[in-house]
Amino acid sequence: KITGVSVASAGQIIVRGLGDRYSTTTLKGLPIASPNPDHKLIPLDLFPSSTVKNITVSKVYEANSFADYSGAHIDIGTKEQTGEDFFSLSFNTGGKFNTLGKDTYQMDRDGTLFKTPSLDNKLRDMSLVDFEEYAGKNQLFNTSFDVSRSKSLPEFGGNVGFGKNFDINGNTLSLLASMGVSNEQQTMLDASVRTLEATGTTLNDFSYDSYSSELKIAGLGSLGYSFRKQDQLNYTFFYARNAIDNYMLREGYDYEDHNLIGSNNVTHVYTLQNHQLGGKHFFGGKWSMNWSGSYSKTSSDEPDRRQIMFIREGNEINLFKLNRQETMRYFGVLDEKEWVGNLSGDYKFGNQNKLQAGFTYKDKTRDYSSTRFYYNLNKLNPVIGGEEDIYTPSGFLNQEAIESGLVSISRSQQPKDSYTAGNKIYAGYILADIYPVEALLVNVGVRYESSKQWVNYAEDGGKLQRRDLNSNDLFPAMNLRYQLDKRNSLRFSFSRTVTRPSFIEMAPFLYQESYGSAQIRGNADLKNGYNYNLDLRYEFFGENGDMFSATAYYKHLEDPIEQIQQLSGGATIHSFQNANNGMAAGLEVEFRKELIRDLRLGANASFMYTDVKLPEGGAYTNTQRALQGASPYLVNAGLFYQHDDKGISASLLYNRIGKRIESVGVPMQDQNEDIPDIYEMPRNSLDLTFSKKIGKAVEIKAGIQDMLNSKIEYKQFVKLTDQNGGKREREQLVRSYRPGVDINVGVSLKF
């Protein structure tokens, strides 16, 4: 609910109209990667709330941070055991109204979501000839394509925390540990997705029911040692595992007018472990030194994605065998490692002035590989009676059919199905906080970054390629704050920052989750984008926590990276390209006011204008348009009640986001037609939370998310020409679903 910050699909954070790639996340000041390689920012709900001290969001750049953000720098500060010893325990339960107690479906699973299914390495390593012979005689996989039905149970979650201080010869050793486990289930019925060509003709049109289950595990440990009164040594370990299993039953028409039914299961397992070691040392009253280092290991596994396709032909349902790739399995493995080192020193002079200098090093690498197994069903012609046979294809697609020769399995493991990538950054900076007069703070600095980014990949034909993206840049930053009086102040900021393409955006690897769904392919020709940022802010702080602020900002974007969509053979392909230049400007207003004792009203609104201009000579649906992901307005409002004596707190939060581009349209290949942009339509949301403390040890919590249960819709606005040459616009719904109202209750104990 922060001013100018919104969340798009799949948890993507958008700040001031700038997407996920324009922001950065750190843990205690050091970079922390997202376990989901499709996104730059780590999901904040991975962190157990009992371990989070604060979350700081900075929308202006300072030279002591990596320069790859123009939207926001989100820093997660974890708790350290500095107070009384404690032990805490909490439980919660709940669920979504459209899911709880209803039928849910899942494809045959190898164990539970606590386990990551694996592929026997010998199936990858043996030659194709040996594989074909082995596959005809041996069972390759532990799972089938069968689907089971059950009732959705309530969601459960729990967290345990522990903190203790030890006195060692007058010095303090502090220990804090926390671990949380939770699960979620979601059913979406009668959702839809379609692909349109420029004239509004439907190419693909599918409705689907989706059933997902998710398991989250997170643990954090912190060990601190304080000595010499102020000096500190700290070690922090964070682990997260997020496993999502989704079954989808689809039916509709593809671009060749086949009436298809698809049974599809996708499992993603994201894991992250992060180690941090750091120290703070003080020398006299003027000098201090900070050092820190971190190691992160991230994995994103997609084990055993399965799909089987059927076709309705008159009154019959048959197996779909168009190109022998519709019934298949997919195994994908992605591993990422990152090392970061930081050393800085501070020198204080005068009453409040400070000079800081530092050096930072970052080394990040990624390895990705995938293997596909295709089932040739040309000799298999079973009688499929209906839904039960679709859910239990093991009646005809089984080991007996494979060994008899009715079904054969081929392996696809080509050079183009893997890539490696990396990025090394050497950085140095100098930064000063100076008070020329008591009311004026001048924060000015400059950062130098030498970045070497690369990706090794193979073209579709198998030819090995390497793309290097190297740069040496200076990033100046200036932040001024002038205190008009004790309650009123003005701030002004200027900076230059960079937007580097992510690995998945640079790697020309073709990825598709299911037959007929959108494909994703990176672009090896992407280059860095550079951003020039201006902010002017007025702040007023009154009594009882009342405040008002107004901010005007402007950002000039050189070579911004945009997601585009294309059509190829009826399939939608999402890719990425550099635009020529762009801009983002806006006004943010926020206020908090105590209405009566213990009841407070807060609201903020952002009005944004974005514009991007594409390079001359290219072919585009719109040569000038809003930035992808940017909405013209964003409104948050909330009522907050807190009565400390009674131990009661409650909040009612409202949010609305304006229409924004989800995918950018481009002309169709070999046609004089344009594919319209896809827009995510405005949606209202309303959340309610309540908590009550009972004594000193017990707290009861309850919440309802998305009380309005508004449908999420994506539309294209097709430009049509009538018989008289007149122009008109027709809106077409291309995707829609309803997430569902979520209710949650819990209790926590602290001793």
PDB file of N, CA, C and O in Angstrom, residues 61-64 345-349 352-358 429-436 440-447 476-481:
ATOM      1  N   TYR A  61      18.041   7.278  -5.494  1.00  0.00           N
ATOM      2  CA  TYR A  61      19.279   6.518  -5.540  1.00  0.00           C
ATOM      3  C   TYR A  61      20.373   7.199  -4.720  1.00  0.00           C
ATOM      4  O   TYR A  61      20.505   8.420  -4.735  1.00  0.00           O
ATOM      5  N   GLU A  62      21.144   6.373  -3.986  1.00  0.00           N
ATOM      6  CA  GLU A  62      22.344   6.828  -3.307  1.00  0.00           C
ATOM      7  C   GLU A  62      23.531   6.015  -3.800  1.00  0.00           C
ATOM      8  O   GLU A  62      23.405   4.830  -4.104  1.00  0.00           O
ATOM      9  N   ALA A  63      24.713   6.642  -3.850  1.00  0.00           N
ATOM     10  CA  ALA A  63      25.871   6.058  -4.523  1.00  0.00           C
ATOM     11  C   ALA A  63      26.430   4.836  -3.816  1.00  0.00           C
ATOM     12  O   ALA A  63      27.238   4.103  -4.401  1.00  0.00           O
ATOM     13  N   ASN A  64      26.037   4.567  -2.561  1.00  0.00           N
ATOM     14  CA  ASN A  64      26.561   3.388  -1.876  1.00  0.00           C
ATOM     15  C   ASN A  64      25.770   2.124  -2.180  1.00  0.00           C
ATOM     16  O   ASN A  64      26.022   1.078  -1.590  1.00  0.00           O
ATOM     17  N   GLY A 345      34.343   2.594   4.516  1.00  0.00           N
ATOM     18  CA  GLY A 345      34.826   3.314   5.678  1.00  0.00           C
ATOM     19  C   GLY A 345      34.159   4.665   5.791  1.00  0.00           C
ATOM     20  O   GLY A 345      33.840   5.304   4.773  1.00  0.00           O
ATOM     21  N   ASP A 346      33.896   5.110   7.026  1.00  0.00           N
ATOM     22  CA  ASP A 346      33.259   6.402   7.307  1.00  0.00           C
ATOM     23  C   ASP A 346      34.204   7.285   8.116  1.00  0.00           C
ATOM     24  O   ASP A 346      34.933   6.799   8.999  1.00  0.00           O
ATOM     25  N   TYR A 347      34.149   8.566   7.806  1.00  0.00           N
ATOM     26  CA  TYR A 347      34.896   9.555   8.593  1.00  0.00           C
ATOM     27  C   TYR A 347      33.961  10.704   8.928  1.00  0.00           C
ATOM     28  O   TYR A 347      33.369  11.321   8.031  1.00  0.00           O
ATOM     29  N   LYS A 348      33.765  10.969  10.204  1.00  0.00           N
ATOM     30  CA  LYS A 348      32.893  12.050  10.648  1.00  0.00           C
ATOM     31  C   LYS A 348      33.726  13.291  10.943  1.00  0.00           C
ATOM     32  O   LYS A 348      34.793  13.198  11.567  1.00  0.00           O
ATOM     33  N   PHE A 349      33.238  14.432  10.499  1.00  0.00           N
ATOM     34  CA  PHE A 349      33.924  15.687  10.775  1.00  0.00           C
ATOM     35  C   PHE A 349      32.879  16.774  11.008  1.00  0.00           C
ATOM     36  O   PHE A 349      31.757  16.710  10.488  1.00  0.00           O
ATOM     37  N   GLN A 352      27.944  17.238  12.188  1.00  0.00           N
ATOM     38  CA  GLN A 352      27.092  16.218  11.584  1.00  0.00           C
ATOM     39  C   GLN A 352      27.619  15.696  10.252  1.00  0.00           C
ATOM     40  O   GLN A 352      27.011  14.809   9.664  1.00  0.00           O
ATOM     41  N   ASN A 353      28.710  16.222   9.749  1.00  0.00           N
ATOM     42  CA  ASN A 353      29.191  15.867   8.420  1.00  0.00           C
ATOM     43  C   ASN A 353      29.844  14.484   8.419  1.00  0.00           C
ATOM     44  O   ASN A 353      30.421  14.042   9.418  1.00  0.00           O
ATOM     45  N   LYS A 354      29.761  13.823   7.266  1.00  0.00           N
ATOM     46  CA  LYS A 354      30.318  12.478   7.152  1.00  0.00           C
ATOM     47  C   LYS A 354      30.800  12.245   5.731  1.00  0.00           C
ATOM     48  O   LYS A 354      30.155  12.656   4.763  1.00  0.00           O
ATOM     49  N   LEU A 355      31.943  11.564   5.616  1.00  0.00           N
ATOM     50  CA  LEU A 355      32.500  11.170   4.328  1.00  0.00           C
ATOM     51  C   LEU A 355      32.587   9.648   4.304  1.00  0.00           C
ATOM     52  O   LEU A 355      33.072   9.027   5.256  1.00  0.00           O
ATOM     53  N   GLN A 356      32.133   9.034   3.230  1.00  0.00           N
ATOM     54  CA  GLN A 356      32.121   7.579   3.113  1.00  0.00           C
ATOM     55  C   GLN A 356      32.711   7.163   1.777  1.00  0.00           C
ATOM     56  O   GLN A 356      32.450   7.788   0.749  1.00  0.00           O
ATOM     57  N   ALA A 357      33.501   6.117   1.779  1.00  0.00           N
ATOM     58  CA  ALA A 357      34.056   5.548   0.552  1.00  0.00           C
ATOM     59  C   ALA A 357      34.006   4.036   0.668  1.00  0.00           C
ATOM     60  O   ALA A 357      34.109   3.473   1.771  1.00  0.00           O
ATOM     61  N   GLY A 358      33.856   3.360  -0.476  1.00  0.00           N
ATOM     62  CA  GLY A 358      33.745   1.917  -0.409  1.00  0.00           C
ATOM     63  C   GLY A 358      34.015   1.233  -1.732  1.00  0.00           C
ATOM     64  O   GLY A 358      34.090   1.873  -2.794  1.00  0.00           O
ATOM     65  N   TYR A 429      32.908   3.725  -4.836  1.00  0.00           N
ATOM     66  CA  TYR A 429      32.111   4.944  -4.691  1.00  0.00           C
ATOM     67  C   TYR A 429      32.692   5.832  -3.603  1.00  0.00           C
ATOM     68  O   TYR A 429      33.448   5.388  -2.728  1.00  0.00           O
ATOM     69  N   ILE A 430      32.301   7.091  -3.659  1.00  0.00           N
ATOM     70  CA  ILE A 430      32.598   8.060  -2.605  1.00  0.00           C
ATOM     71  C   ILE A 430      31.341   8.880  -2.380  1.00  0.00           C
ATOM     72  O   ILE A 430      30.637   9.235  -3.332  1.00  0.00           O
ATOM     73  N   LEU A 431      31.021   9.120  -1.111  1.00  0.00           N
ATOM     74  CA  LEU A 431      29.739   9.715  -0.742  1.00  0.00           C
ATOM     75  C   LEU A 431      29.960  10.644   0.441  1.00  0.00           C
ATOM     76  O   LEU A 431      30.740  10.329   1.344  1.00  0.00           O
ATOM     77  N   ALA A 432      29.273  11.779   0.439  1.00  0.00           N
ATOM     78  CA  ALA A 432      29.423  12.748   1.529  1.00  0.00           C
ATOM     79  C   ALA A 432      28.068  13.249   1.992  1.00  0.00           C
ATOM     80  O   ALA A 432      27.169  13.484   1.172  1.00  0.00           O
ATOM     81  N   ASP A 433      27.905  13.385   3.315  1.00  0.00           N
ATOM     82  CA  ASP A 433      26.777  14.081   3.935  1.00  0.00           C
ATOM     83  C   ASP A 433      27.321  15.370   4.534  1.00  0.00           C
ATOM     84  O   ASP A 433      28.125  15.316   5.477  1.00  0.00           O
ATOM     85  N   ILE A 434      26.883  16.493   3.997  1.00  0.00           N
ATOM     86  CA  ILE A 434      27.418  17.794   4.420  1.00  0.00           C
ATOM     87  C   ILE A 434      26.264  18.718   4.776  1.00  0.00           C
ATOM     88  O   ILE A 434      25.251  18.779   4.061  1.00  0.00           O
ATOM     89  N   TYR A 435      26.427  19.455   5.880  1.00  0.00           N
ATOM     90  CA  TYR A 435      25.469  20.468   6.297  1.00  0.00           C
ATOM     91  C   TYR A 435      26.121  21.844   6.131  1.00  0.00           C
ATOM     92  O   TYR A 435      26.807  22.324   7.034  1.00  0.00           O
ATOM     93  N   PRO A 436      25.935  22.508   4.963  1.00  0.00           N
ATOM     94  CA  PRO A 436      26.491  23.865   4.810  1.00  0.00           C
ATOM     95  C   PRO A 436      25.910  24.829   5.838  1.00  0.00           C
ATOM     96  O   PRO A 436      26.608  25.701   6.357  1.00  0.00           O
ATOM     97  N   LEU A 440      20.138  22.601   6.057  1.00  0.00           N
ATOM     98  CA  LEU A 440      20.322  22.011   4.729  1.00  0.00           C
ATOM     99  C   LEU A 440      21.278  20.823   4.795  1.00  0.00           C
ATOM    100  O   LEU A 440      22.411  20.947   5.247  1.00  0.00           O
ATOM    101  N   LEU A 441      20.786  19.655   4.342  1.00  0.00           N
ATOM    102  CA  LEU A 441      21.624  18.472   4.203  1.00  0.00           C
ATOM    103  C   LEU A 441      21.906  18.253   2.722  1.00  0.00           C
ATOM    104  O   LEU A 441      20.990  18.189   1.901  1.00  0.00           O
ATOM    105  N   VAL A 442      23.185  18.129   2.387  1.00  0.00           N
ATOM    106  CA  VAL A 442      23.610  17.834   1.020  1.00  0.00           C
ATOM    107  C   VAL A 442      24.232  16.442   1.019  1.00  0.00           C
ATOM    108  O   VAL A 442      25.292  16.224   1.609  1.00  0.00           O
ATOM    109  N   ASN A 443      23.554  15.500   0.387  1.00  0.00           N
ATOM    110  CA  ASN A 443      24.066  14.144   0.208  1.00  0.00           C
ATOM    111  C   ASN A 443      24.467  14.016  -1.254  1.00  0.00           C
ATOM    112  O   ASN A 443      23.620  14.028  -2.144  1.00  0.00           O
ATOM    113  N   VAL A 444      25.768  13.916  -1.516  1.00  0.00           N
ATOM    114  CA  VAL A 444      26.253  13.897  -2.891  1.00  0.00           C
ATOM    115  C   VAL A 444      27.304  12.803  -3.029  1.00  0.00           C
ATOM    116  O   VAL A 444      28.111  12.574  -2.112  1.00  0.00           O
ATOM    117  N   GLY A 445      27.261  12.081  -4.142  1.00  0.00           N
ATOM    118  CA  GLY A 445      28.218  11.008  -4.334  1.00  0.00           C
ATOM    119  C   GLY A 445      28.301  10.593  -5.784  1.00  0.00           C
ATOM    120  O   GLY A 445      27.488  10.992  -6.623  1.00  0.00           O
ATOM    121  N   VAL A 446      29.282   9.766  -6.069  1.00  0.00           N
ATOM    122  CA  VAL A 446      29.436   9.221  -7.415  1.00  0.00           C
ATOM    123  C   VAL A 446      29.907   7.778  -7.284  1.00  0.00           C
ATOM    124  O   VAL A 446      30.678   7.439  -6.377  1.00  0.00           O
ATOM    125  N   ARG A 447      29.419   6.933  -8.167  1.00  0.00           N
ATOM    126  CA  ARG A 447      29.747   5.505  -8.143  1.00  0.00           C
ATOM    127  C   ARG A 447      30.270   5.104  -9.515  1.00  0.00           C
ATOM    128  O   ARG A 447      29.734   5.534 -10.547  1.00  0.00           O
ATOM    129  N   PRO A 476      26.361   9.384 -10.927  1.00  0.00           N
ATOM    130  CA  PRO A 476      26.297  10.436  -9.904  1.00  0.00           C
ATOM    131  C   PRO A 476      24.936  10.456  -9.217  1.00  0.00           C
ATOM    132  O   PRO A 476      23.924  10.040  -9.795  1.00  0.00           O
ATOM    133  N   ALA A 477      24.912  10.928  -7.981  1.00  0.00           N
ATOM    134  CA  ALA A 477      23.660  11.050  -7.234  1.00  0.00           C
ATOM    135  C   ALA A 477      23.770  12.227  -6.277  1.00  0.00           C
ATOM    136  O   ALA A 477      24.799  12.414  -5.620  1.00  0.00           O
ATOM    137  N   MET A 478      22.688  12.997  -6.206  1.00  0.00           N
ATOM    138  CA  MET A 478      22.635  14.125  -5.274  1.00  0.00           C
ATOM    139  C   MET A 478      21.257  14.161  -4.635  1.00  0.00           C
ATOM    140  O   MET A 478      20.227  14.091  -5.320  1.00  0.00           O
ATOM    141  N   ASN A 479      21.230  14.246  -3.302  1.00  0.00           N
ATOM    142  CA  ASN A 479      19.987  14.328  -2.552  1.00  0.00           C
ATOM    143  C   ASN A 479      20.087  15.495  -1.572  1.00  0.00           C
ATOM    144  O   ASN A 479      20.992  15.532  -0.734  1.00  0.00           O
ATOM    145  N   LEU A 480      19.156  16.437  -1.697  1.00  0.00           N
ATOM    146  CA  LEU A 480      19.143  17.622  -0.846  1.00  0.00           C
ATOM    147  C   LEU A 480      17.894  17.612   0.028  1.00  0.00           C
ATOM    148  O   LEU A 480      16.806  17.241  -0.425  1.00  0.00           O
ATOM    149  N   ARG A 481      18.058  18.010   1.284  1.00  0.00           N
ATOM    150  CA  ARG A 481      16.911  18.177   2.182  1.00  0.00           C
ATOM    151  C   ARG A 481      17.046  19.511   2.911  1.00  0.00           C
ATOM    152  O   ARG A 481      18.058  19.767   3.572  1.00  0.00           O
TER     153      ARG A 481
END
